[in-house]
JSON list of C-alpha atoms in Angstrom, two decimals:
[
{"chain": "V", "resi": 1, "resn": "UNK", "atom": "CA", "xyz": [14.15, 77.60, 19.93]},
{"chain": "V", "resi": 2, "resn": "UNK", "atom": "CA", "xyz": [13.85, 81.33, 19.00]},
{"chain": "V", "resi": 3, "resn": "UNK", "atom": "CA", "xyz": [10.31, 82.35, 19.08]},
{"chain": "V", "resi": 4, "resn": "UNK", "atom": "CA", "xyz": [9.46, 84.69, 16.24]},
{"chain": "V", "resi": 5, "resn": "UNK", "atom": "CA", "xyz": [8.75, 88.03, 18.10]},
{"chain": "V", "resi": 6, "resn": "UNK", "atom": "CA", "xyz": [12.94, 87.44, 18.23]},
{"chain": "V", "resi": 7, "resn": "UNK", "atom": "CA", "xyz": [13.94, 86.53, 14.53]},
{"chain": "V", "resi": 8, "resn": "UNK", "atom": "CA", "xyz": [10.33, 87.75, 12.81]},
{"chain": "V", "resi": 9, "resn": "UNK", "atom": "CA", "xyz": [12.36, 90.32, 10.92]},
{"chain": "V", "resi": 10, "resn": "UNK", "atom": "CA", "xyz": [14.96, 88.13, 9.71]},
{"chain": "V", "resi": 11, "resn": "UNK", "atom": "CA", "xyz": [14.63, 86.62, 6.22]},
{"chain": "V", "resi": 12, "resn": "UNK", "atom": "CA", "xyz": [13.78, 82.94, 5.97]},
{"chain": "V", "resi": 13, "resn": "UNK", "atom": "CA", "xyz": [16.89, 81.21, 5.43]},
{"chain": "V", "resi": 14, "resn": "UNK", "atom": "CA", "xyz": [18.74, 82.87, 8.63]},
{"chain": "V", "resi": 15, "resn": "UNK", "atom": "CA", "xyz": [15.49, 81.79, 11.20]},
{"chain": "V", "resi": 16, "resn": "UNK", "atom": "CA", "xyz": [15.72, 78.43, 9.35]},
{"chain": "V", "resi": 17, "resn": "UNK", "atom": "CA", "xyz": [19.45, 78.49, 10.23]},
{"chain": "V", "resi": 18, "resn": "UNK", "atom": "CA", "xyz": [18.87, 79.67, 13.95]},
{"chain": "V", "resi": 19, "resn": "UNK", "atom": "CA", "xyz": [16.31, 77.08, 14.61]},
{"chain": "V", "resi": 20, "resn": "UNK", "atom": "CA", "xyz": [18.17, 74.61, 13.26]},
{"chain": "V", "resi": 21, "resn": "UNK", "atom": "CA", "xyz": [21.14, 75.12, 15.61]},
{"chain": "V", "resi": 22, "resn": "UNK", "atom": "CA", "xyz": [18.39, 75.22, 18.27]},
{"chain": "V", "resi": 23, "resn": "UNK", "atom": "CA", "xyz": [17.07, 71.92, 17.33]},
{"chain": "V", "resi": 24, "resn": "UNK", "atom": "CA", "xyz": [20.18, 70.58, 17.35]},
{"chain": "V", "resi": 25, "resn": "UNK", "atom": "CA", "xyz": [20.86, 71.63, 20.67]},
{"chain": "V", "resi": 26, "resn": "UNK", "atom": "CA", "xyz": [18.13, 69.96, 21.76]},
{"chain": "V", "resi": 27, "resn": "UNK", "atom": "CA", "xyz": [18.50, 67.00, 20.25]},
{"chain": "V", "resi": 28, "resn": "UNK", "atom": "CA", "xyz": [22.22, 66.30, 21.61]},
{"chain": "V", "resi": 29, "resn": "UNK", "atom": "CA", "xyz": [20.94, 66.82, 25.04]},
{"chain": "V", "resi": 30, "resn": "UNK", "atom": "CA", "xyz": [18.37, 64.75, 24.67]},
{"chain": "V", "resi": 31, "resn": "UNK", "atom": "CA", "xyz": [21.09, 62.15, 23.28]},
{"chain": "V", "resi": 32, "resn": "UNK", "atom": "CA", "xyz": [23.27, 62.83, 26.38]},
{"chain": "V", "resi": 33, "resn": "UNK", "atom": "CA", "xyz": [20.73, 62.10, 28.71]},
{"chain": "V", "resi": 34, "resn": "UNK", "atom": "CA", "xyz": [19.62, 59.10, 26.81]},
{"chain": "V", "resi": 35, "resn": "UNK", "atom": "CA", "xyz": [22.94, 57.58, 26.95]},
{"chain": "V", "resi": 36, "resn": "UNK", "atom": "CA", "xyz": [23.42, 58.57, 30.65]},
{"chain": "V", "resi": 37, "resn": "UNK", "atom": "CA", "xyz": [20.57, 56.92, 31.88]},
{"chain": "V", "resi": 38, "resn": "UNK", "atom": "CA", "xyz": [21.71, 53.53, 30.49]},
{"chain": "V", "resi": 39, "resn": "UNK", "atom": "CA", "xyz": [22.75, 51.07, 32.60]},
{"chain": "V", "resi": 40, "resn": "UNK", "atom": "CA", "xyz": [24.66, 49.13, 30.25]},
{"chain": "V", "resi": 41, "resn": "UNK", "atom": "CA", "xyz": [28.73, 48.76, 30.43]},
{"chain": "V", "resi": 42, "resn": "UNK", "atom": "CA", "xyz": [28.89, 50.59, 26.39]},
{"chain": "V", "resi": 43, "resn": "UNK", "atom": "CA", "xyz": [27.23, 52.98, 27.47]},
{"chain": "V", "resi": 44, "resn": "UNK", "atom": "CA", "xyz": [29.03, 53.82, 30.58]},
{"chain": "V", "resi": 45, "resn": "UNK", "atom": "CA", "xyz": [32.49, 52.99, 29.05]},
{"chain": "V", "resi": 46, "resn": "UNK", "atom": "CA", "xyz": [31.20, 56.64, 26.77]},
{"chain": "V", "resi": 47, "resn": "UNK", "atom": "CA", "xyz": [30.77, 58.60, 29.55]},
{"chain": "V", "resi": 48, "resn": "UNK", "atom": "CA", "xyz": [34.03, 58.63, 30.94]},
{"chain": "V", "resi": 49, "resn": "UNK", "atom": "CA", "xyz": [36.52, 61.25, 31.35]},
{"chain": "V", "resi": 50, "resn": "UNK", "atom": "CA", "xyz": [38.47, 60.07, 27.90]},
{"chain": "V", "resi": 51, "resn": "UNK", "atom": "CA", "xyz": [34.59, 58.61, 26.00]},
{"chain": "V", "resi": 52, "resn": "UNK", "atom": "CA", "xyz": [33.43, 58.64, 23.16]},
{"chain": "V", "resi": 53, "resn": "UNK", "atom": "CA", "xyz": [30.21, 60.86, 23.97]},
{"chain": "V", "resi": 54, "resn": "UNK", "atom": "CA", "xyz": [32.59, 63.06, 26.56]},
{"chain": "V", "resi": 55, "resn": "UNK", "atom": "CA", "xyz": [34.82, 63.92, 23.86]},
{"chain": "V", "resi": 56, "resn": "UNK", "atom": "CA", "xyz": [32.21, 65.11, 21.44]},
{"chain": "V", "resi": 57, "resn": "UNK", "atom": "CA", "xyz": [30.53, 67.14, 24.20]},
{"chain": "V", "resi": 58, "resn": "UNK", "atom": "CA", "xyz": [33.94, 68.32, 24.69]},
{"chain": "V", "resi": 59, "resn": "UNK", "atom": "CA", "xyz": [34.40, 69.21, 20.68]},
{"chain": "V", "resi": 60, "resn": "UNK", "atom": "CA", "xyz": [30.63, 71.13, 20.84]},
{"chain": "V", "resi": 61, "resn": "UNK", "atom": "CA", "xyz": [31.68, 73.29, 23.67]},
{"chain": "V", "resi": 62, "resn": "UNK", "atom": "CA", "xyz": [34.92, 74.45, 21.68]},
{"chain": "V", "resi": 63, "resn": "UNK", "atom": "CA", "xyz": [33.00, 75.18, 18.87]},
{"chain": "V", "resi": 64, "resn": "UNK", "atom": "CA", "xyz": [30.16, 77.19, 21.03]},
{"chain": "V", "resi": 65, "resn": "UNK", "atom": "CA", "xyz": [33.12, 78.78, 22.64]},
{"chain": "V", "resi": 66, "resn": "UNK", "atom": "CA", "xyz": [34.46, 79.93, 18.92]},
{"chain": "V", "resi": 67, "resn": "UNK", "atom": "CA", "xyz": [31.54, 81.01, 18.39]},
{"chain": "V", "resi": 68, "resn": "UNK", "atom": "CA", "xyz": [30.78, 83.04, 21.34]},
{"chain": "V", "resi": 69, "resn": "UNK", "atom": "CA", "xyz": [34.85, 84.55, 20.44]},
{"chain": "V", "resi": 70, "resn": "UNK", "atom": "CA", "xyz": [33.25, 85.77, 17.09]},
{"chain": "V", "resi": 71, "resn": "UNK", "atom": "CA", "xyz": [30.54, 87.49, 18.78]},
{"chain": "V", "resi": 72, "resn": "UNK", "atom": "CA", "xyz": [32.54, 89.22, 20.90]},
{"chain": "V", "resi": 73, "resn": "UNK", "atom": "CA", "xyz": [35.43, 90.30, 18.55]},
{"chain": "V", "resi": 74, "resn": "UNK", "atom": "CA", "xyz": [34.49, 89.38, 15.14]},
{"chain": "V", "resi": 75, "resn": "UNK", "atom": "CA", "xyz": [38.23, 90.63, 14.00]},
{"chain": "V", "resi": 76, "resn": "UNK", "atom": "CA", "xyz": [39.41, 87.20, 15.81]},
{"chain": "V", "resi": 77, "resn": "UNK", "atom": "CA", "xyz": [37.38, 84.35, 14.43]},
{"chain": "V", "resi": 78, "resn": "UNK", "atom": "CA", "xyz": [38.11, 81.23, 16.19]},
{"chain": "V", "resi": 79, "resn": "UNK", "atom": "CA", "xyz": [39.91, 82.39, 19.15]},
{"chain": "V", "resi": 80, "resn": "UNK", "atom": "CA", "xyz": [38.71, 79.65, 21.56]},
{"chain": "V", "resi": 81, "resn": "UNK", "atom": "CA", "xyz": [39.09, 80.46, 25.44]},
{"chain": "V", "resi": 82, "resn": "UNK", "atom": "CA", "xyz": [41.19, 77.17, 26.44]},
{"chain": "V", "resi": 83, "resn": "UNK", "atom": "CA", "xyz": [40.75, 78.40, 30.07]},
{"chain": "V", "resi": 84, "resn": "UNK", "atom": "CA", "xyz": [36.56, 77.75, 29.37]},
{"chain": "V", "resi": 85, "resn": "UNK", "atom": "CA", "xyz": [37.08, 73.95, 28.15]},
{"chain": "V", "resi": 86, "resn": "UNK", "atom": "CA", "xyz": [36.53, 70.84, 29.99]},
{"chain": "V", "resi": 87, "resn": "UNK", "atom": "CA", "xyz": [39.71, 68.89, 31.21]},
{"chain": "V", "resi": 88, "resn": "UNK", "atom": "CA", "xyz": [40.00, 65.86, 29.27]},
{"chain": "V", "resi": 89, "resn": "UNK", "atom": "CA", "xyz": [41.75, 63.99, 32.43]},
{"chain": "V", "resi": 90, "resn": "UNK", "atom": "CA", "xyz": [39.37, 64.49, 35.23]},
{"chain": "V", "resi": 91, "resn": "UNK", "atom": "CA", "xyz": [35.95, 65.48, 33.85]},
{"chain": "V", "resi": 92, "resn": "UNK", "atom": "CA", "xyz": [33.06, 63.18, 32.97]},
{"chain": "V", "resi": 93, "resn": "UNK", "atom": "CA", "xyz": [30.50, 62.62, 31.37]},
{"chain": "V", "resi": 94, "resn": "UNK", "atom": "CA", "xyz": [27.99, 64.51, 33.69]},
{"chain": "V", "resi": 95, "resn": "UNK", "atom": "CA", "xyz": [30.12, 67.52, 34.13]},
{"chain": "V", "resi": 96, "resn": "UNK", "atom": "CA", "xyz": [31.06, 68.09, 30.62]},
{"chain": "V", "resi": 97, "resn": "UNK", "atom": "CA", "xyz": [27.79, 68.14, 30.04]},
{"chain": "V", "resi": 98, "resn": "UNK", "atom": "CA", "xyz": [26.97, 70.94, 32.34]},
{"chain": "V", "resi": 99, "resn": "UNK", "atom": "CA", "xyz": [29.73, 73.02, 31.35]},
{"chain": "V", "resi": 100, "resn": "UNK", "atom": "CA", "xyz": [28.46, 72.34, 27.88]},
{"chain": "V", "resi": 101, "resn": "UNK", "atom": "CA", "xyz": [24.79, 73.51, 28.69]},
{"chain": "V", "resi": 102, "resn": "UNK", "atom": "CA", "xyz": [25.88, 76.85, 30.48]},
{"chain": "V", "resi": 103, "resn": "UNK", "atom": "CA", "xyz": [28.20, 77.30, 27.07]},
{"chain": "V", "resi": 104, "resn": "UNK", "atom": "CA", "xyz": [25.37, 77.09, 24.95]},
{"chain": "V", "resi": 105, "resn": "UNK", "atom": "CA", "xyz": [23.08, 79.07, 27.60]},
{"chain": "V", "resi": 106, "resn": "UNK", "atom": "CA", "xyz": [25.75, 81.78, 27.04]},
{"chain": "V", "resi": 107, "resn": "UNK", "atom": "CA", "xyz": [25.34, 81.43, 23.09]},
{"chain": "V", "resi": 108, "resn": "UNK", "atom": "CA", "xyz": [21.64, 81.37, 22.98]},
{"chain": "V", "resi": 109, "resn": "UNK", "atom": "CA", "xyz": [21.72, 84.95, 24.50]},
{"chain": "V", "resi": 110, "resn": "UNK", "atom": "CA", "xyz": [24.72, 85.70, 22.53]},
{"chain": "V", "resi": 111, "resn": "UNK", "atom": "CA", "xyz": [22.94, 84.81, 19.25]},
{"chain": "V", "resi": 112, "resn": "UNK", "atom": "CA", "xyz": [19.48, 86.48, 20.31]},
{"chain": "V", "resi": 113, "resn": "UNK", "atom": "CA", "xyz": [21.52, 89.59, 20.53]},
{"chain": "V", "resi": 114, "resn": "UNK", "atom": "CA", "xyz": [22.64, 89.49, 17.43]},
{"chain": "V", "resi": 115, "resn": "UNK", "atom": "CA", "xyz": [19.08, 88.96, 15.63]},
{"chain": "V", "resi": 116, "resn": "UNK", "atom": "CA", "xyz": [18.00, 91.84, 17.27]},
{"chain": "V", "resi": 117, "resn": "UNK", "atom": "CA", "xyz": [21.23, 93.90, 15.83]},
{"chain": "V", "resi": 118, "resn": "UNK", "atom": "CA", "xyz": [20.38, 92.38, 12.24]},
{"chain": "V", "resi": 119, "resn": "UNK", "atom": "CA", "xyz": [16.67, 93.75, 12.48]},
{"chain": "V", "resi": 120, "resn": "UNK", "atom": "CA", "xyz": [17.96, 97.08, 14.07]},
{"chain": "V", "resi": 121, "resn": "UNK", "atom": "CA", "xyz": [20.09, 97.12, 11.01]},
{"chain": "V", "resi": 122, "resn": "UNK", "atom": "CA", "xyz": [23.29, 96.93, 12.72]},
{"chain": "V", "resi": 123, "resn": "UNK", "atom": "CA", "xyz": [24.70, 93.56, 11.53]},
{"chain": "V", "resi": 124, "resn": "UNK", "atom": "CA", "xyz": [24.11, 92.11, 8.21]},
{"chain": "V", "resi": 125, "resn": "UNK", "atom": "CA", "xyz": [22.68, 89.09, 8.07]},
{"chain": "V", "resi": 126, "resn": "UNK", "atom": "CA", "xyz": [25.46, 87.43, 6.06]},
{"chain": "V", "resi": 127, "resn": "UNK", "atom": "CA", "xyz": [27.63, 87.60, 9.08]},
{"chain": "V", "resi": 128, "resn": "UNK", "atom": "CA", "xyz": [25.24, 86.06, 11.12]},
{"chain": "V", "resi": 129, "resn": "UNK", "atom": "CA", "xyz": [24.69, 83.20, 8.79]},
{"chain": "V", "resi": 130, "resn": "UNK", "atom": "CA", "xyz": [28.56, 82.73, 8.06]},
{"chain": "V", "resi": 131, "resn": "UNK", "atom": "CA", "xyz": [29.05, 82.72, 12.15]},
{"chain": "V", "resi": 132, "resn": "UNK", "atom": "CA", "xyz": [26.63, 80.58, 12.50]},
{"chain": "V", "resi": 133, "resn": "UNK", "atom": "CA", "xyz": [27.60, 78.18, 9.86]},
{"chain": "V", "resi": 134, "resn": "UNK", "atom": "CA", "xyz": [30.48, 76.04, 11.48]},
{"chain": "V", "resi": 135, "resn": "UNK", "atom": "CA", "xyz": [28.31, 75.82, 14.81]},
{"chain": "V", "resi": 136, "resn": "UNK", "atom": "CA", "xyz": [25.69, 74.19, 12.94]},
{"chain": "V", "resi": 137, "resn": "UNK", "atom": "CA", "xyz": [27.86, 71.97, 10.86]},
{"chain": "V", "resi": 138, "resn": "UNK", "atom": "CA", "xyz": [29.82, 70.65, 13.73]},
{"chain": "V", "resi": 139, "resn": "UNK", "atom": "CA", "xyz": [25.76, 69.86, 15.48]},
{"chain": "V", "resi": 140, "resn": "UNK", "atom": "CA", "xyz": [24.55, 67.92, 12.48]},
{"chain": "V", "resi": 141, "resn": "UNK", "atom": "CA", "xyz": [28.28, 65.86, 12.56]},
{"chain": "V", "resi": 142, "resn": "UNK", "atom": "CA", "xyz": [27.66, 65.73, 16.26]},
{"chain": "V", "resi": 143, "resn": "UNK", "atom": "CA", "xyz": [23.95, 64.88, 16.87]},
{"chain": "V", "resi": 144, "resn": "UNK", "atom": "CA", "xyz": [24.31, 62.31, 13.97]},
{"chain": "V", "resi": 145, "resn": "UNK", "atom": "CA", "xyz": [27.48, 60.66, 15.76]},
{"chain": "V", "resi": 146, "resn": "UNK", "atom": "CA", "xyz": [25.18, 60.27, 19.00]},
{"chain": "V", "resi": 147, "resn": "UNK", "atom": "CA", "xyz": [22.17, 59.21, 17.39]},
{"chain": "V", "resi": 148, "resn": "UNK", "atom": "CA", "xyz": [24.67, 56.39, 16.13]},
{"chain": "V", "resi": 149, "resn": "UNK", "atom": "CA", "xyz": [26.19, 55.35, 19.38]},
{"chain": "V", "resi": 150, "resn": "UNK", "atom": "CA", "xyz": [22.87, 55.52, 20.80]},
{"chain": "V", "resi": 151, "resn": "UNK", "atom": "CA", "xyz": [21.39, 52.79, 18.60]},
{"chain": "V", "resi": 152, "resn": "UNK", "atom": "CA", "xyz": [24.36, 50.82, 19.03]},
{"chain": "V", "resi": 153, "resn": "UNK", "atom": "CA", "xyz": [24.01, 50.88, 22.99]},
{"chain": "V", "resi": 154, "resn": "UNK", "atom": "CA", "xyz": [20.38, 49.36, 22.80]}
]
C-alpha cells in the first residue's frame, strides 16, 4: 500500500481511494495463489488457458493497462496496448498471473508519480480520483468474483 510520506498531502478521500486499489491488489493475489495451490480438479479446470480465474486476471491486466494509457496520455483514455495482454490460447494460469503482477508493478509506480504531481500541485486531484475510479471498480467486481470461486472450490 502507499505509505503516507507518499499520499500525506492528499486529501482523505483520494488516499482512501489509493489504498483501496492497493488492498485490492493484494487481495486478488492472494486469491490467485489460493486457488493455485489447490489440488482439486475445479480448481485446476480455472486455471487454464480459457478459466474462469485466467480470464479475470486477463480482464484486470486490461484495465491496469487502460489505466497506465491514461497516465501516459490522458487525451486518450482507454487506449489499451493489445500488444501488452495475455494470449487467451496459450497462456495459463501461472503466467497470466505474472504478466498481471509486472502490470500492476508498472501502475503502482505509475500512480505514486502521480500523488507526488497532485501535492506538487501539478495534477488535480479530481483526475486522479476519476482515473482511478474504473481500476478500482473493476478490483471490487474482480476480488469479489474470486473470493466466490474460492469458497466454492473448498
Amino acid at each position: 500500500m502507499p505509505d503516507h510520506e507518499q499520499t500525506g498531502a492528499l486529501k482523505e478521500d483520494t488516499r482512501m481511494m489509493l489504498d483501496a486499489v492497493a488492498a485490492y491488489r493484494m487481495a486478488v493475489g492472494s486469491h490467485f495463489e489460493e486457488l493455485a495451490g489447490l489440488q482439486l480438479d475445479k480448481a485446476a479446470a480455472m486455471l487454464k488457458p480459457d478459466g474462469t480465474v485466467t480470464r479475470t486476471l486477463r480482464e484486470l491486466t486490461s484495465h491496469e493497462l487502460n489505466f497506465l494509457a491514461y497516465t501516459e496520455e490522458p487525451s486518450s483514455p482507454g487506449s489499451v496496448r493489445q500488444h501488452e495482454l495475455p494470449s487467451h490460447d496459450t497462456e495459463g494460469g501461472a503466467e497470466v498471473f505474472a504478466t498481471w503482477q509486472m502490470v500492476c508493478e508498472r501502475s503502482r509506480r505509475a500512480t505514486q508519480h502521480l500523488s507526488q504531481s497532485c501535492t506538487r500541485g501539478l495534477l488535480e486531484e479530481a483526475e486522479l480520483r476519476k482515473a482511478l475510479l474504473p481500476l478500482f471498480g473493476e478490483y471490487a467486481r474482480c476480488e469479489t468474483k474470486l473470493q466466490v470461486l474460492r469458497n466454492h472450490c473448498e
